[in-house]
Each structure stands twice: as C-alpha cells, then as structure tokens.
mmCIF file of C-alpha atoms and ligand atoms in Angstrom:
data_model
loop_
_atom_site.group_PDB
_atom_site.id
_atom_site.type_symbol
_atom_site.label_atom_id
_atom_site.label_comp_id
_atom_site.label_asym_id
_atom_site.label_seq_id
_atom_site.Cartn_x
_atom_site.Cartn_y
_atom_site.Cartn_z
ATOM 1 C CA UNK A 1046 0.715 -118.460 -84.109
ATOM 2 C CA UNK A 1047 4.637 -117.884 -83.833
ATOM 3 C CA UNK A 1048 5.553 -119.028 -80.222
ATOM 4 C CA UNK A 1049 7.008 -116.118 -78.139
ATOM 5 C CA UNK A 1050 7.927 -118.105 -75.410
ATOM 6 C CA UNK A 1051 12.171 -117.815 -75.902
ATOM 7 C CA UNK A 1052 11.866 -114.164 -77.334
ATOM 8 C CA UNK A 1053 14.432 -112.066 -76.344
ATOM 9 C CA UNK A 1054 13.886 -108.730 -78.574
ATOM 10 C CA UNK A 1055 14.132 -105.493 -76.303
ATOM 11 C CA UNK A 1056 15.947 -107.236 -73.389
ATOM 12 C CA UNK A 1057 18.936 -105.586 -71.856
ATOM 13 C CA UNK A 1058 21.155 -108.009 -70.700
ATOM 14 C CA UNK A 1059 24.267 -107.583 -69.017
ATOM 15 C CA UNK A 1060 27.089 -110.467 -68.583
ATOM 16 C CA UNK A 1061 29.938 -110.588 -66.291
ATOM 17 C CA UNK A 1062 33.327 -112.430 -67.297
ATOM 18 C CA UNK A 1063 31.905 -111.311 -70.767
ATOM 19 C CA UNK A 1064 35.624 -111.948 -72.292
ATOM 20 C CA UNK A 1065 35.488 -115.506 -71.185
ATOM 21 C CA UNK A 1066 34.508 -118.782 -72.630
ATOM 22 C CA UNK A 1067 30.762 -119.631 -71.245
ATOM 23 C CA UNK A 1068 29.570 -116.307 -69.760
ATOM 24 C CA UNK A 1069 31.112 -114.636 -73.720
ATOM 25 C CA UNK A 1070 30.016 -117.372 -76.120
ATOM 26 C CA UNK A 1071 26.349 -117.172 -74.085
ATOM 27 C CA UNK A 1072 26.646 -113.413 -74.936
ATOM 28 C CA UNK A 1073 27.586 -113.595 -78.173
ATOM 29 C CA UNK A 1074 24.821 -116.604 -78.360
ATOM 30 C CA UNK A 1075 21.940 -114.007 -76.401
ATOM 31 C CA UNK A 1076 22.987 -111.146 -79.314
ATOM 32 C CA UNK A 1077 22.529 -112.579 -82.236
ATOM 33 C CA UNK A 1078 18.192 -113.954 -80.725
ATOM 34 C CA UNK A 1079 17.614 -110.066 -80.589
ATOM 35 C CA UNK A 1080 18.734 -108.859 -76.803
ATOM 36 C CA UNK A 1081 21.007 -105.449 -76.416
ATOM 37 C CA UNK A 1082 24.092 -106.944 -74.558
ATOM 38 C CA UNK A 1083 26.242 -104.861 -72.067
ATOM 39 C CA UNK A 1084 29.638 -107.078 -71.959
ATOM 40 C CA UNK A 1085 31.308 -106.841 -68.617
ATOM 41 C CA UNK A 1086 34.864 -107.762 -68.172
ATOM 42 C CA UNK A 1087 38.153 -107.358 -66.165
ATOM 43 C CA UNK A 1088 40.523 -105.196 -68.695
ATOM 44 C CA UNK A 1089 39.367 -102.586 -71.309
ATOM 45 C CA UNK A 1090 41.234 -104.224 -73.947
ATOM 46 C CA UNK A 1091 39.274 -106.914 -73.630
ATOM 47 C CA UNK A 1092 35.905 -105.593 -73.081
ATOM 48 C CA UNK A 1093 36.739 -103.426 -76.248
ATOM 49 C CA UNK A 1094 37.912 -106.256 -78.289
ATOM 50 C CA UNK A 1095 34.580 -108.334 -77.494
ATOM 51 C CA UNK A 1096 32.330 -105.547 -78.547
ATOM 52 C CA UNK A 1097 34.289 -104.765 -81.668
ATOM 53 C CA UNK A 1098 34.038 -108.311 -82.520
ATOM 54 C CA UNK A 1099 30.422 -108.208 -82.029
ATOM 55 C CA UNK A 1100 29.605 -105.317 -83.888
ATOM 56 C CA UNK A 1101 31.762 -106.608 -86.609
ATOM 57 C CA UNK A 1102 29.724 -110.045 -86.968
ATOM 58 C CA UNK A 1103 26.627 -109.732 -85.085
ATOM 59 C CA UNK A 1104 24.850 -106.972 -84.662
ATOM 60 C CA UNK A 1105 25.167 -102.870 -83.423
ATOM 61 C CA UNK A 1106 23.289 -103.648 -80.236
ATOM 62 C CA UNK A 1107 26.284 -104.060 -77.765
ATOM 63 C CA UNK A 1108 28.220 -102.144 -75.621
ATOM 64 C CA UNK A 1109 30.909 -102.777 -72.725
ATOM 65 C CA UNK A 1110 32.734 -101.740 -69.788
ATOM 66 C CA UNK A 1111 35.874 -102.692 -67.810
ATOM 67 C CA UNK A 1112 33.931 -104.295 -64.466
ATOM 68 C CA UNK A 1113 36.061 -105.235 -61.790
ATOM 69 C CA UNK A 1114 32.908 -107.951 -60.068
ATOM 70 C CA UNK A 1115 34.679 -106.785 -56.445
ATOM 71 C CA UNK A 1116 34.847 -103.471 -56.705
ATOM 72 C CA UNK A 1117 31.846 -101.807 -55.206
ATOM 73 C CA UNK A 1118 32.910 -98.195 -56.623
ATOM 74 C CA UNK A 1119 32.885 -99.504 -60.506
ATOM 75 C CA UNK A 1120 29.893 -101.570 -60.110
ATOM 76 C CA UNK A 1121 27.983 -98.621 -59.218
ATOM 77 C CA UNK A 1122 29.227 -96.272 -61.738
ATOM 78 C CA UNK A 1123 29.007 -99.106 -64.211
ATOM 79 C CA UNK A 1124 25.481 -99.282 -63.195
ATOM 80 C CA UNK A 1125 24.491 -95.757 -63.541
ATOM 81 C CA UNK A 1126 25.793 -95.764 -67.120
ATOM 82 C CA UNK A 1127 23.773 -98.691 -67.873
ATOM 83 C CA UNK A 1128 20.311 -96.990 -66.626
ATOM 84 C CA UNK A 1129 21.714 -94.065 -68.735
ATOM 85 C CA UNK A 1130 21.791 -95.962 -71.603
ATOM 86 C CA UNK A 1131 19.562 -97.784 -71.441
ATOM 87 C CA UNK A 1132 16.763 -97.273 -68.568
ATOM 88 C CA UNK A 1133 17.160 -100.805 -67.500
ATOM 89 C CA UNK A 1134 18.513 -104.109 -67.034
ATOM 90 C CA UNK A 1135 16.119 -107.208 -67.956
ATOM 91 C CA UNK A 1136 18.689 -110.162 -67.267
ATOM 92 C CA UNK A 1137 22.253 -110.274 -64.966
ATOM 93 C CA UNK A 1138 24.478 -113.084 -66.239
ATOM 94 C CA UNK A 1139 27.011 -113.512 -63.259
ATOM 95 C CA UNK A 1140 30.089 -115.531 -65.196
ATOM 96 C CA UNK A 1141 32.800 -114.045 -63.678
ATOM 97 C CA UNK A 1142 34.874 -116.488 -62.074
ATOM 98 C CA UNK A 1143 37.399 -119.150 -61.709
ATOM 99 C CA UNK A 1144 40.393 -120.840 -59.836
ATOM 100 C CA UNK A 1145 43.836 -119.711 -59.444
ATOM 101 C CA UNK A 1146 46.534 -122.179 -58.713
ATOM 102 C CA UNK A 1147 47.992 -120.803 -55.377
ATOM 103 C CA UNK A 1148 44.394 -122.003 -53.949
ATOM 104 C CA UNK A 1149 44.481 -125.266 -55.401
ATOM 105 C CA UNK A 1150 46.049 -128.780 -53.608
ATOM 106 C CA UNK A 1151 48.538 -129.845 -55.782
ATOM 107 C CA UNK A 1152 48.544 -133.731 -56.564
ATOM 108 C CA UNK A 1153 51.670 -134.090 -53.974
ATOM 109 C CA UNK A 1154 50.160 -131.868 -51.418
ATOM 110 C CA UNK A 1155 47.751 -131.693 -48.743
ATOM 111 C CA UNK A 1156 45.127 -129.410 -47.633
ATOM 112 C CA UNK A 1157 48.370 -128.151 -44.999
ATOM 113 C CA UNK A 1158 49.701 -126.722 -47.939
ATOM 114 C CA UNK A 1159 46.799 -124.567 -48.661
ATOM 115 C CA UNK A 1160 48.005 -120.976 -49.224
ATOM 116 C CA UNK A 1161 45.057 -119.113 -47.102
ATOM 117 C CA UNK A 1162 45.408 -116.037 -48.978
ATOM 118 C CA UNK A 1163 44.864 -117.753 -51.848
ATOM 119 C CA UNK A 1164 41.883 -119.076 -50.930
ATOM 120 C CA UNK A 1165 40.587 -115.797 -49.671
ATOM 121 C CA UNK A 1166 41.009 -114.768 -53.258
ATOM 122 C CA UNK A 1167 39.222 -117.432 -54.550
ATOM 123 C CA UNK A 1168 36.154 -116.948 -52.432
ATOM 124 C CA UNK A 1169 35.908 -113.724 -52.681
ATOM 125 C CA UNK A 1170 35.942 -114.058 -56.666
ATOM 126 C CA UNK A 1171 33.881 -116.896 -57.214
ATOM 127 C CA UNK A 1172 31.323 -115.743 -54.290
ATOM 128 C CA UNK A 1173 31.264 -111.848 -53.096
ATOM 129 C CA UNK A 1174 31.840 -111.629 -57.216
ATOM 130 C CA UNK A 1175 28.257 -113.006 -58.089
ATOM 131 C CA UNK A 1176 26.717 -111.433 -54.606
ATOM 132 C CA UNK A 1177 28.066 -107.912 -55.490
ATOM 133 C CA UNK A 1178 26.576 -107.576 -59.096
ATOM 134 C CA UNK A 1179 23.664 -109.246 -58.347
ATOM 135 C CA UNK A 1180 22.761 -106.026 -55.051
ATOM 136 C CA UNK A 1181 24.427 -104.060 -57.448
ATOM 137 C CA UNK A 1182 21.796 -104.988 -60.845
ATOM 138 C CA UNK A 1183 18.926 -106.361 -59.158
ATOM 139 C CA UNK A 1184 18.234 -102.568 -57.900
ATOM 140 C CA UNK A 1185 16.849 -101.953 -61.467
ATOM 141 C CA UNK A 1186 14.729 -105.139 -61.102
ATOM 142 C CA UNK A 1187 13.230 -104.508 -58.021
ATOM 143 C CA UNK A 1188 12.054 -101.124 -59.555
ATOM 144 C CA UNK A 1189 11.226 -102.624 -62.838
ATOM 145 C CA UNK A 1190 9.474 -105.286 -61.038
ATOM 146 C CA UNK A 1191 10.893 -108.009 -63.574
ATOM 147 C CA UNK A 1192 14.293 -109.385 -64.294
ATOM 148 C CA UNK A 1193 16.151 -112.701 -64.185
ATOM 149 C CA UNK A 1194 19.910 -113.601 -62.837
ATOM 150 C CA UNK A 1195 21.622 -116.478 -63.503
ATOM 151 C CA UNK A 1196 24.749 -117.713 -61.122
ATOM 152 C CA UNK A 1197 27.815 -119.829 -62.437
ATOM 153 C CA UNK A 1198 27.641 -123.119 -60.189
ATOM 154 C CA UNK A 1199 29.893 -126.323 -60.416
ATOM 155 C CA UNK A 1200 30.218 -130.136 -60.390
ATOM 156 C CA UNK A 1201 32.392 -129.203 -57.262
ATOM 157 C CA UNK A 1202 29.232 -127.306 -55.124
ATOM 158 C CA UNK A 1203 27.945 -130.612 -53.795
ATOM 159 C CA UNK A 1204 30.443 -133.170 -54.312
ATOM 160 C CA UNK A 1205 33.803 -133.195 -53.057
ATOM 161 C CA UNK A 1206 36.265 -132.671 -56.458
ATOM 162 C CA UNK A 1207 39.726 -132.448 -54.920
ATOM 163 C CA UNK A 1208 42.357 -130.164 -55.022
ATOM 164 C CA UNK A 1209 39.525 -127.181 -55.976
ATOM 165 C CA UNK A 1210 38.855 -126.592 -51.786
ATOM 166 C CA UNK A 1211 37.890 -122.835 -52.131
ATOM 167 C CA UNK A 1212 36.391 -123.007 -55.309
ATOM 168 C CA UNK A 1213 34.689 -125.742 -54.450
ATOM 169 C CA UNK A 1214 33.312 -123.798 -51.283
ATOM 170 C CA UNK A 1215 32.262 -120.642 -52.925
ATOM 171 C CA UNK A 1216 30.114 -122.755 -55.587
ATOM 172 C CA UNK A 1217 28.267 -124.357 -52.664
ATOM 173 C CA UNK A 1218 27.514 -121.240 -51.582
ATOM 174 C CA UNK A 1219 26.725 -119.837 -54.777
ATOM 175 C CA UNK A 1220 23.920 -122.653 -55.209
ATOM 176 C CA UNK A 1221 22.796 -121.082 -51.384
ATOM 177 C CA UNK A 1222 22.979 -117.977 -52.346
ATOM 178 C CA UNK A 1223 20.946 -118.616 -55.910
ATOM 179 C CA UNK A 1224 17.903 -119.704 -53.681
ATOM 180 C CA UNK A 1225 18.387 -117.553 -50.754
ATOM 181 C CA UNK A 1226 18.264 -114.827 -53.556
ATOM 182 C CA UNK A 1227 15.377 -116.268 -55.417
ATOM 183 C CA UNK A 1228 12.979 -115.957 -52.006
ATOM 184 C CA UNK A 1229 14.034 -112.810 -51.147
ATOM 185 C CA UNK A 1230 13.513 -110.952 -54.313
ATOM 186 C CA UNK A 1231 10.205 -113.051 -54.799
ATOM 187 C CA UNK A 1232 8.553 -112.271 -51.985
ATOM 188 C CA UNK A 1233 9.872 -108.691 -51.463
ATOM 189 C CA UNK A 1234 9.802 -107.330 -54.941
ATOM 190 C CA UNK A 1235 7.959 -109.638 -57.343
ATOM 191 C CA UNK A 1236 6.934 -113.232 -58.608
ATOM 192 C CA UNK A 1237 8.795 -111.915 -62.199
ATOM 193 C CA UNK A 1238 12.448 -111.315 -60.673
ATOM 194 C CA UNK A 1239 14.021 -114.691 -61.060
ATOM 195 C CA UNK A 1240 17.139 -116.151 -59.930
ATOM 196 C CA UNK A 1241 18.671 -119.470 -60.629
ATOM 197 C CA UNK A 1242 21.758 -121.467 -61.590
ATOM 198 C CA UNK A 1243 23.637 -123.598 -64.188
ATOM 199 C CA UNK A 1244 26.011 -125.767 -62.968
ATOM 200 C CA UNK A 1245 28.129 -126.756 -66.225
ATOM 201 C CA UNK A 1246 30.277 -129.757 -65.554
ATOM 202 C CA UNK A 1247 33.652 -129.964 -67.403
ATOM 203 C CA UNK A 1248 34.282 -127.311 -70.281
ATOM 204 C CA UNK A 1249 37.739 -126.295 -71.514
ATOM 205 C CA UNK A 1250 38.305 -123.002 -70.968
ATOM 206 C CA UNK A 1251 40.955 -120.258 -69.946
ATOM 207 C CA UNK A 1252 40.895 -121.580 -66.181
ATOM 208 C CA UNK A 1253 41.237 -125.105 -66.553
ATOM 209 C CA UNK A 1254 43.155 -125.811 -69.514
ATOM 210 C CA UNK A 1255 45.942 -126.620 -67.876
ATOM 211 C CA UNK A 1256 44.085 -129.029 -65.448
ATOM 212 C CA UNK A 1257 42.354 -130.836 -68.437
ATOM 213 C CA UNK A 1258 44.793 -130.869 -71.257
ATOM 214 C CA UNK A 1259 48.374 -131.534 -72.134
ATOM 215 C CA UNK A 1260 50.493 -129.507 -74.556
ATOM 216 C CA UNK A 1261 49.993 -131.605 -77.457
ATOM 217 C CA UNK A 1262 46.061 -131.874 -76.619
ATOM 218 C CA UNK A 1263 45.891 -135.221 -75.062
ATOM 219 C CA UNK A 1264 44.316 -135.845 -71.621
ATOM 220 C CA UNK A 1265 45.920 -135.282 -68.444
ATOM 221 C CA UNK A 1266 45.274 -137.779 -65.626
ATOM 222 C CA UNK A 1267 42.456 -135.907 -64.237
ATOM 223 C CA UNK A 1268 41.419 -135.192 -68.032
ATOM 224 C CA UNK A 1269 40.976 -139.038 -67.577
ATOM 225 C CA UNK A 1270 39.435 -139.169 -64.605
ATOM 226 C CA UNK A 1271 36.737 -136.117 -65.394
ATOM 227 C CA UNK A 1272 35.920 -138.258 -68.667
ATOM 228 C CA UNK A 1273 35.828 -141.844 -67.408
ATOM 229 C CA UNK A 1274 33.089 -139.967 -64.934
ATOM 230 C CA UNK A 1275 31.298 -138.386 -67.267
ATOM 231 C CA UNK A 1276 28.873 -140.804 -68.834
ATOM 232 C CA UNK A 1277 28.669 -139.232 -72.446
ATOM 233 C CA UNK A 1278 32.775 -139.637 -72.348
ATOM 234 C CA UNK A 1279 33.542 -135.886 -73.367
ATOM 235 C CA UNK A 1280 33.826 -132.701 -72.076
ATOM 236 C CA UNK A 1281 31.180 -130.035 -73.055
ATOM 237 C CA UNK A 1282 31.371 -127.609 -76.118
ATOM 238 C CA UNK A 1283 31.037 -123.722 -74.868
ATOM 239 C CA UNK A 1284 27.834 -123.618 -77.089
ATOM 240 C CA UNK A 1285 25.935 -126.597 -74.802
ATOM 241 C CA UNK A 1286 25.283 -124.239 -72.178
ATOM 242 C CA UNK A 1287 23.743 -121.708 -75.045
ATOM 243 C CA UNK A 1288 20.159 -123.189 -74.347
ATOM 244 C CA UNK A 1289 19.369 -123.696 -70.831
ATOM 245 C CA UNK A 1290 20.626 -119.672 -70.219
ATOM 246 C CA UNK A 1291 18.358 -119.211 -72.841
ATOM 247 C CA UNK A 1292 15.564 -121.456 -71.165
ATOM 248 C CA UNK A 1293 16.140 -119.776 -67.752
ATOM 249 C CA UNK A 1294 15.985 -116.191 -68.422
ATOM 250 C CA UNK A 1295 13.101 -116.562 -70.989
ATOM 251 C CA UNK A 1296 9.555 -116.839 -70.406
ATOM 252 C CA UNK A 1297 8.993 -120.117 -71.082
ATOM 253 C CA UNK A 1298 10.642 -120.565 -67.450
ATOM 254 C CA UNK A 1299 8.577 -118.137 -65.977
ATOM 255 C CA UNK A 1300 7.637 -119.942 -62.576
ATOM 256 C CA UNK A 1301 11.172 -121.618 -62.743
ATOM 257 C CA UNK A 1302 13.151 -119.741 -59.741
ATOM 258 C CA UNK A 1303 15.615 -121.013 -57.217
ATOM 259 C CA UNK A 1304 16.705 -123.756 -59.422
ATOM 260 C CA UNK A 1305 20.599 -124.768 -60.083
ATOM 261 C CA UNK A 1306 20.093 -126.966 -63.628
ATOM 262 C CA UNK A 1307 23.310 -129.016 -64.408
ATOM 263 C CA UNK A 1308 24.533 -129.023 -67.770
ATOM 264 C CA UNK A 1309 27.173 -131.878 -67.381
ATOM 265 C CA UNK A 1310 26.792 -134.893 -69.472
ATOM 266 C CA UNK A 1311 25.265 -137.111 -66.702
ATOM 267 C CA UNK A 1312 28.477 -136.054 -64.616
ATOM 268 C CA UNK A 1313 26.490 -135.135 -61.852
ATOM 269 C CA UNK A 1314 24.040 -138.622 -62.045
ATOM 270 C CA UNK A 1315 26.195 -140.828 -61.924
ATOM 271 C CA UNK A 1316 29.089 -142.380 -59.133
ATOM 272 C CA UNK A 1317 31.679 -143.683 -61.368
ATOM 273 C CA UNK A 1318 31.154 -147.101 -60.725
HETATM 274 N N1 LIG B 924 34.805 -124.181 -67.756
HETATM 275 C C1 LIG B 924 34.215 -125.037 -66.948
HETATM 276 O O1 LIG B 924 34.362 -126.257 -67.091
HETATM 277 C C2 LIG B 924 33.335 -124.552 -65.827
HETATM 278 C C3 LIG B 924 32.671 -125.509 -65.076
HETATM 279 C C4 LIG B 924 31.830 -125.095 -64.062
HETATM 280 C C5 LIG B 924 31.667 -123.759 -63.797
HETATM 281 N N2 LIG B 924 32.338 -122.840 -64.529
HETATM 282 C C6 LIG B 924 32.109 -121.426 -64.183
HETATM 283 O O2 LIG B 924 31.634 -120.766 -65.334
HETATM 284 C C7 LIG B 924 31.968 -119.375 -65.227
HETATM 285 C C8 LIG B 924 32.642 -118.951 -66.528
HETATM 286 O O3 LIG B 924 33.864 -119.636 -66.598
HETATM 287 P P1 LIG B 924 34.673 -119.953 -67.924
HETATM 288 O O4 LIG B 924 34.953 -121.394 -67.895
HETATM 289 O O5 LIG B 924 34.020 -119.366 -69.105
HETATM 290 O O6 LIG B 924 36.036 -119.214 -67.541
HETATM 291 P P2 LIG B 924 36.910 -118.148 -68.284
HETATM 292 O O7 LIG B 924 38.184 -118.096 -67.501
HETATM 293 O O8 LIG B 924 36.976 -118.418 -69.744
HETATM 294 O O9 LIG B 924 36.099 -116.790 -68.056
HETATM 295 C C9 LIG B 924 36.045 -116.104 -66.833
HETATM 296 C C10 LIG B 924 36.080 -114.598 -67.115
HETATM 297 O O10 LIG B 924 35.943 -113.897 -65.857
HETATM 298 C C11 LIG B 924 36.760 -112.744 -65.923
HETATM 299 N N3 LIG B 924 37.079 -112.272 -64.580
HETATM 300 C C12 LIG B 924 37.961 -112.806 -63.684
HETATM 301 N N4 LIG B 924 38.008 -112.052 -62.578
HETATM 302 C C13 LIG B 924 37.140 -111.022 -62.763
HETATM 303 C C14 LIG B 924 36.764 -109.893 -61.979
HETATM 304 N N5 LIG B 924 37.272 -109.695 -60.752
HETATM 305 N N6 LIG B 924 35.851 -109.048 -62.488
HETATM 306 C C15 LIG B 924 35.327 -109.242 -63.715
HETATM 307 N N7 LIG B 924 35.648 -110.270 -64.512
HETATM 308 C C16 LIG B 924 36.547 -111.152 -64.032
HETATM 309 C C17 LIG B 924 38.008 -113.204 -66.678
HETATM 310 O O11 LIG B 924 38.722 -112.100 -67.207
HETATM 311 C C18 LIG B 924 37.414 -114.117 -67.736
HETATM 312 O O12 LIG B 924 37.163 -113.412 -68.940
HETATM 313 C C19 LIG B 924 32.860 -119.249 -63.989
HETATM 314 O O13 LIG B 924 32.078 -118.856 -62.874
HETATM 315 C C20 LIG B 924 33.342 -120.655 -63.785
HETATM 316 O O14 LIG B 924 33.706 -120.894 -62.448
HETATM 317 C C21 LIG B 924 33.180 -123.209 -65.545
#
C-alpha cells in the first residue's frame, strides 16, 4: 500500500517572505510534492518574479501577492482573494522576517547604543509579523476545522547570541506564541489545527550575509565563531529545512502541536566547550 502519510496533493498553502531564502526554497520545495502555493512577499516585483519562475519550472499551481505581514488592511484583502480562489487555506508558512542593522550591537558597542526605534522595527517584524497572518489565516482553519502553521524561530530564542537583542527577543516570543497558539486553536476550534516551530540555526541568506561572510567568501569572525559552535562544522543548505516543514504540516505529525524542532547541526546541543 503506497504510504500517504507526507501527501500534500490538494493542499493550499500559503508562505510569507515567499521571495526569501528558507520560507521560498520550502515553497518552491512544497510545489513541486503536489500542494497549490500562494507566495506572499513584500514587493510585486518580487512576488511576480517567484511565481513566474515557478510556473516556468515547476508546475501551474501557484499564485502570489504583494503582502506587507504588518499591514492589517492587505492581509485581509489578501485573504479574501485567497478564499476566492481558492475556498481555503490548509497550511500558513510564517517566514517573513529578519534583522536590520540599526537594531543590532555593533562589535564596538554596547546595548547603550541600541537605536530603540530600531528595535521597535525589529519586533514588530519578526513578532506582530507572524501574530498578524497567523489571526489573519487561521480564520479559514477554524472554519475548516483543519490546518497547520508553522513559525520561523532561532538559535537566538533561548540562548543569548549577542548583538541580535530584538531579534533575539521577538524569537523567544515567537516560540511563546507557537504554543500559546497551539492550545488555543486546539481546544477552541479543533485537535486538526496545528501550530508549531522550526528553529533553523545558521543559514546564509539575504539577512545575514554580511554577518557570516566576507567579500571574497571566507568566514568572518563570527562566521568562525557560529561554526566552531556548530558541531557538524558548517552552516545549513536552504534545502535542510525542506523536510521537517514537510514533516510538520503533514499527517504523519498529526498529534505533533506546540513543538519548536531545531534544525541546526547540533548548534543548539551543544556549549562550545
Ligand atoms: N537564515 C538563517 O540562518 C535563519 C536562522 C534562523 C531563523 N531564520 C528565520 O527564517 C525566516 C526566513 O529567513 P531567511 O533566512 O530566508 O531570510 P530572507 O531575508 O532570505 O527572507 C525573508 C523574506 O521576508 C520578506 N519580508 C521582510 N519584511 C516583510 C514584510 N513586512 N512583509 C512581508 N515580507 C517581508 C523579505 O522580503 C524576504 O523575502 C525568518 O523569520 C528568519 O528570521 C533564518
């Protein structure tokens, strides 16, 4: 008997920060096992350029909209069009997120050179911007009486990784929020509305580049340090977190819920020493 346990045929599945590195590969990834994607992304040019792409080398089932995650106006509108189009939404991906370098301690400053409003912006990105789309989507799962969300968490939710202070703060609450989440729509709506977490340690991608990598591709000192704590002594490729997405919004996790899994290369087990 085939096993049906990771089939994702007839799933609607929408993905914020669809233009970026985990949350787009993971799209791309979910496409081509059979789901209908919505991609979800800050500019039109890049929401358009995704799907074209798609369509190009995967497969007709996509669409996309320019999503600003902290705008309460699009999300809704956004939302309507996807119960147009499609009568309902199976799985939220929240990947929209990231650091900016205003809220970031740089390695000759302090935390009294924190730039507050930076900060704010930071929060309110890498938290409200998972809590919005999650009210926002999970209305069609509480009527549907099924659905799974997955957050974005980070090596930096509950350990203290310098310089990140506001990301680091929104991440612990994201991994709060993933289980406060997971009870409420559990016991309110239903056992098959799901909610949990990867927390991907360190993956080069648009935001940290800079933090990871030189110019000419060597590391940078905290390059170093990330690797020299990360017992397989890389960073991860985009396509590592492919499977335990898969895993999580699939029925072979189906009493799985509250849960933040790290995908990290032992980052996460081990102290360095
Ligand atoms: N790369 C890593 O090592 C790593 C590690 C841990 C956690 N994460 C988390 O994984 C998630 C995906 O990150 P990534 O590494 O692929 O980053 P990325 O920068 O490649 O992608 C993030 C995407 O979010 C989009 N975005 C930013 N603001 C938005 C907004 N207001 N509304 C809608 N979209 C918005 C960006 O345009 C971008 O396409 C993030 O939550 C990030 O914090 C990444």
């Amino acid at each position: 008997m085939k096993n049906s346990l990771f089939d994702l045929e007839g799933k609607v599945i929408a993905v914020t920060g669809a233009a970026g590195v985990l949350a787009g590969g993971t799209a791309k990834y979910l496409l081509e096992q059979g789901a209908t994607l919505v991609m979800l992304d800050l500019f039109q040019d890049k929401v358009d350029q995704v799907v074209a792409d798609c369509k190009a080398t995967i497969s007709e089932k996509v669409s996309g909209y320019a999503c600003n995650v902290l705008d309460q106006t699009i999300l809704d509108d956004v939302y309507e069009k996807i119960m147009a189009e499609h009568g309902r939404i199976d799985v939220l991906i929240n990947g929209a997120g990231g650091n900016m370098p205003g809220a970031t301690i740089g390695p000759d400053q302090t935390i009294f050179d924190l730039k507050i409003e930076d900060y704010d912006k930071v929060l309110a990105l890498n938290l409200k911007g998972t809590v919005m789309p999650t009210i926002t989507f999970a209305k069609a799962m509480a009527k549907q009486k099924s659905g799974c969300i997955v957050n974005f968490s980070s090596m930096s939710a509950g350990q203290a990784l310098t310089r990140v202070l506001g990301y680091s703060n929104a991440k612990g609450a994201i991994d709060n929020f993933t289980r406060w989440m997971a009870v409420e729509l559990a016991q309110k709506f239903s056992g098959d509305i799901r909610v949990n977490a990867i927390a991907p340690g360190f993956f080069v991608s648009h935001q940290n580049r800079a933090l990871l990598l030189k110019e000419d591709g060597t590391f940078t000192e905290r390059g170093n340090q990330v690797i020299n704590k990360t017992p397989m002594g890389r960073f991860g490729e985009q396509d590592e977190v492919f499977g335990c997405i898969h895993y999580l919004i699939s029925e072979a996790a189906k009493f799985v819920t509250g849960t933040v899994i790290p995908v990290d290369g032992g980052f996460s087990a081990y102290t360095g020493v």
